[in-house]
Structures are given as structure tokens and as C-alpha cells.
Short mmCIF file of C-alpha atoms in Angstrom, two decimals:
data_model
loop_
_atom_site.label_atom_id
_atom_site.label_comp_id
_atom_site.label_asym_id
_atom_site.label_seq_id
_atom_site.Cartn_x
_atom_site.Cartn_y
_atom_site.Cartn_z
CA UNK A 74 0.00 0.00 0.00
CA UNK A 75 1.27 3.50 -0.75
CA UNK A 76 2.09 5.79 2.15
CA UNK A 77 -0.92 7.99 1.30
CA UNK A 78 -3.23 5.09 2.15
CA UNK A 79 -2.39 5.40 5.83
CA UNK A 80 -3.83 8.13 8.03
CA UNK A 81 -1.18 9.50 10.34
CA UNK A 82 -2.50 11.76 13.07
CA UNK A 83 -5.69 13.74 12.66
CA UNK A 84 -7.94 13.37 9.62
CA UNK A 85 -9.72 16.64 8.87
CA UNK A 86 -13.06 16.43 7.08
CA UNK A 87 -13.01 19.52 4.86
CA UNK A 88 -16.48 19.13 3.37
CA UNK A 89 -17.71 20.77 6.58
CA UNK A 90 -16.13 23.98 5.38
CA UNK A 91 -17.60 23.64 1.89
CA UNK A 92 -21.04 23.51 3.50
CA UNK A 93 -20.17 26.48 5.76
CA UNK A 94 -18.93 28.60 2.83
CA UNK A 95 -21.99 27.62 0.80
CA UNK A 96 -24.25 28.66 3.68
CA UNK A 97 -22.40 31.97 4.05
CA UNK A 98 -22.56 32.78 0.34
CA UNK A 99 -25.94 31.26 -0.59
CA UNK A 100 -27.90 31.49 2.68
CA UNK A 101 -29.17 29.12 5.36
CA UNK A 102 -31.67 27.21 3.18
CA UNK A 103 -29.06 26.34 0.59
CA UNK A 104 -26.59 25.65 3.40
CA UNK A 105 -29.04 23.17 4.91
CA UNK A 106 -29.52 21.58 1.47
CA UNK A 107 -25.73 21.26 1.05
CA UNK A 108 -25.60 19.71 4.53
CA UNK A 109 -28.33 17.26 3.53
CA UNK A 110 -26.36 16.21 0.44
CA UNK A 111 -23.25 15.75 2.59
CA UNK A 112 -25.28 13.75 5.13
CA UNK A 113 -26.77 11.52 2.43
CA UNK A 114 -23.26 10.89 1.10
CA UNK A 115 -22.07 10.03 4.63
CA UNK A 116 -24.98 7.62 5.05
CA UNK A 117 -24.34 5.99 1.66
CA UNK A 118 -20.60 5.75 2.33
CA UNK A 119 -21.21 4.19 5.77
CA UNK A 120 -23.28 1.41 4.22
CA UNK A 121 -20.96 0.77 1.26
CA UNK A 122 -17.48 1.26 2.77
CA UNK A 123 -15.31 -1.17 4.68
CA UNK A 124 -16.82 -1.56 8.18
CA UNK A 125 -15.26 0.70 10.80
CA UNK A 126 -16.32 2.64 13.89
CA UNK A 127 -17.01 5.64 11.63
CA UNK A 128 -19.18 3.53 9.35
CA UNK A 129 -21.10 2.22 12.36
CA UNK A 130 -21.72 5.75 13.64
CA UNK A 131 -22.92 7.09 10.28
CA UNK A 132 -25.17 4.12 9.53
CA UNK A 133 -27.52 5.85 11.95
CA UNK A 134 -29.45 8.25 9.65
CA UNK A 135 -29.88 10.76 12.48
CA UNK A 136 -26.12 10.91 13.11
CA UNK A 137 -25.40 11.13 9.37
CA UNK A 138 -28.00 13.77 8.45
CA UNK A 139 -28.94 16.01 11.39
CA UNK A 140 -25.48 17.43 12.28
CA UNK A 141 -24.67 18.16 8.64
CA UNK A 142 -27.98 19.92 8.00
CA UNK A 143 -27.51 21.95 11.18
CA UNK A 144 -24.03 23.08 10.08
CA UNK A 145 -25.47 24.60 6.91
CA UNK A 146 -28.53 26.06 8.58
CA UNK A 147 -26.86 27.54 11.67
CA UNK A 148 -23.78 28.93 9.91
CA UNK A 149 -26.03 30.51 7.27
CA UNK A 150 -28.28 32.08 9.92
CA UNK A 151 -25.35 33.30 12.00
CA UNK A 152 -23.77 34.91 8.94
CA UNK A 153 -27.03 36.58 7.91
CA UNK A 154 -27.84 38.02 11.32
CA UNK A 155 -24.38 38.60 12.81
CA UNK A 156 -21.90 39.25 9.99
CA UNK A 157 -23.53 40.16 6.66
CA UNK A 158 -24.34 43.78 7.56
CA UNK A 159 -20.67 44.49 8.45
CA UNK A 160 -18.30 45.90 5.82
CA UNK A 161 -16.74 43.09 3.78
CA UNK A 162 -13.19 44.06 4.76
CA UNK A 163 -14.07 43.50 8.44
CA UNK A 164 -15.71 40.08 8.00
CA UNK A 165 -12.56 37.89 8.06
CA UNK A 166 -12.42 37.47 11.88
CA UNK A 167 -16.10 36.55 11.91
CA UNK A 168 -15.56 34.01 9.14
CA UNK A 169 -12.77 32.51 11.27
CA UNK A 170 -15.24 32.09 14.12
CA UNK A 171 -17.91 30.63 11.81
CA UNK A 172 -15.35 28.22 10.31
CA UNK A 173 -14.35 26.92 13.73
CA UNK A 174 -17.98 26.83 14.81
CA UNK A 175 -18.96 24.74 11.78
CA UNK A 176 -16.50 22.02 12.82
CA UNK A 177 -17.63 22.29 16.45
CA UNK A 178 -21.34 22.00 15.55
CA UNK A 179 -20.72 18.92 13.41
CA UNK A 180 -18.43 17.19 15.91
CA UNK A 181 -20.55 18.00 18.96
CA UNK A 182 -23.82 16.86 17.39
CA UNK A 183 -22.32 13.66 15.96
CA UNK A 184 -20.82 12.81 19.36
CA UNK A 185 -24.03 13.66 21.23
CA UNK A 186 -26.19 11.55 18.92
CA UNK A 187 -23.65 8.71 19.02
CA UNK A 188 -23.40 8.80 22.80
CA UNK A 189 -27.20 8.79 23.17
CA UNK A 190 -27.50 5.93 20.66
CA UNK A 191 -24.81 3.85 22.37
CA UNK A 192 -26.27 4.56 25.80
CA UNK A 193 -29.78 3.57 24.78
CA UNK A 194 -28.67 0.48 22.86
CA UNK A 195 -25.91 -0.58 25.28
CA UNK A 196 -23.50 -1.03 22.37
CA UNK A 197 -19.90 -2.15 22.77
CA UNK A 198 -16.95 -2.75 20.47
CA UNK A 199 -14.31 -5.45 20.78
CA UNK A 200 -11.68 -4.29 23.26
CA UNK A 201 -13.64 -1.28 24.51
CA UNK A 202 -15.56 -1.85 27.76
CA UNK A 203 -19.23 -0.82 27.83
CA UNK A 204 -18.63 1.52 30.75
CA UNK A 205 -15.88 3.48 29.01
CA UNK A 206 -17.31 3.70 25.50
CA UNK A 207 -18.73 7.23 25.74
CA UNK A 208 -15.61 8.56 27.45
CA UNK A 209 -13.39 6.82 24.90
CA UNK A 210 -15.31 8.33 21.97
CA UNK A 211 -15.36 11.83 23.41
CA UNK A 212 -11.67 11.75 24.31
CA UNK A 213 -10.44 10.23 21.07
CA UNK A 214 -12.65 12.03 18.56
CA UNK A 215 -13.48 15.39 20.11
CA UNK A 216 -10.33 15.74 22.14
CA UNK A 217 -7.98 15.05 19.25
CA UNK A 218 -9.58 15.22 15.83
CA UNK A 219 -12.17 17.86 16.72
CA UNK A 220 -9.49 20.34 17.74
CA UNK A 221 -7.69 19.96 14.40
CA UNK A 222 -10.96 20.37 12.50
CA UNK A 223 -11.78 23.57 14.39
CA UNK A 224 -8.32 24.98 13.63
CA UNK A 225 -8.63 23.97 9.95
CA UNK A 226 -12.05 25.66 9.79
CA UNK A 227 -10.69 28.85 11.29
CA UNK A 228 -8.05 28.92 8.54
CA UNK A 229 -9.91 27.59 5.49
CA UNK A 230 -13.29 29.35 5.74
CA UNK A 231 -11.92 32.92 5.72
CA UNK A 232 -9.12 31.95 3.31
CA UNK A 233 -11.65 30.71 0.74
CA UNK A 234 -14.75 32.65 1.81
CA UNK A 235 -13.30 36.17 1.67
CA UNK A 236 -12.20 35.99 -2.00
CA UNK A 237 -15.53 34.42 -2.97
CA UNK A 238 -17.49 37.14 -1.15
CA UNK A 239 -15.25 39.85 -2.65
CA UNK A 240 -15.80 38.51 -6.15
CA UNK A 241 -19.56 38.28 -5.68
CA UNK A 242 -19.67 41.81 -4.28
CA UNK A 243 -17.66 43.17 -7.25
CA UNK A 244 -20.10 41.45 -9.60
CA UNK A 245 -23.06 42.94 -7.65
CA UNK A 246 -24.35 39.44 -6.88
CA UNK A 247 -24.62 39.99 -3.13
#
């Protein structure tokens, strides 16, 4: 297997930021629709990919769809009511916050839904005791990967979003 086939360290899901930028540029309804498409892809991938803990989590339609839809909806609403009226040149710090928040919303909701599902269904994995499953998930996913996704969002959303917004403003499209 080539070296690129192995994940070393954190794996950042960047489609979160595509949904966030889409919600910022196109509004909360379109953001929610983009989130739905992402969620449907996650659900499809979970059922067709090699079985893993991620696939098990996203085979739950609620865990696959709801957090993704909420990323698009909430980031779009926050941009509309908190950032849009500000001058474009002063929006970059707010886009940083929205980028980090998009990763936080997704991670927090996926973990919450997963924890509730595992608690209600008393699920366990080989080698992970029932009593420590929720703590293990929160520590490993949110404590490690979630932090990297938040940082990536704080960098990528303003880095991509500001030029897109500037272009649309110059073209009188926003």
C-alpha cells in the first residue's frame, strides 16, 4: 500500500467547510440543502465502505444527516444576522469564528447523537468496555480530531470565503 493510504495523526473532514462557505454565500436554506447532500453521502458511504467505527456511527441516519444539515442552517443564519451587515473588509475574523464553529457544531452533534445511541442500545466494540465507551469516543474524537478540524475551519473558511465574497460583491451578486 502506498504511504498515502495510511492516516497518520488527525484526519480533517473539509467538506464541513464547503457547507459552511456555501451557507455563508448562498444562505441558510441552501446551506441546509448542502448539509443534507453531505449527510446523504455520509450515510451511503457508511453502508458501502469497509466496516469501521465511523461507518457504524454514520449508519444511523440521524447521526449522518442532522449534524450536517444543522451546520449549513446555523452557519447561514449566524452569517445573515451577525456578519452580513458588516463591511466586507471586516468580515474575516467573523468568518474565522464561523469556520471553527462549523466544525464544532458537526463534531458536537455527531458525538451527542452517538453517545445517546450507544447509551440507549448498550453497544460495545471489541476491546472497549461498555462503561468506558462514551468517554473513549469523546476523548479520542473530540479531544484530538475535533481540535484539528476547528483549527482547519478557522483557517480555510476565511481563506476561501473572503475571495468568494469579494468577487460576488464586485459582480453585484450579493
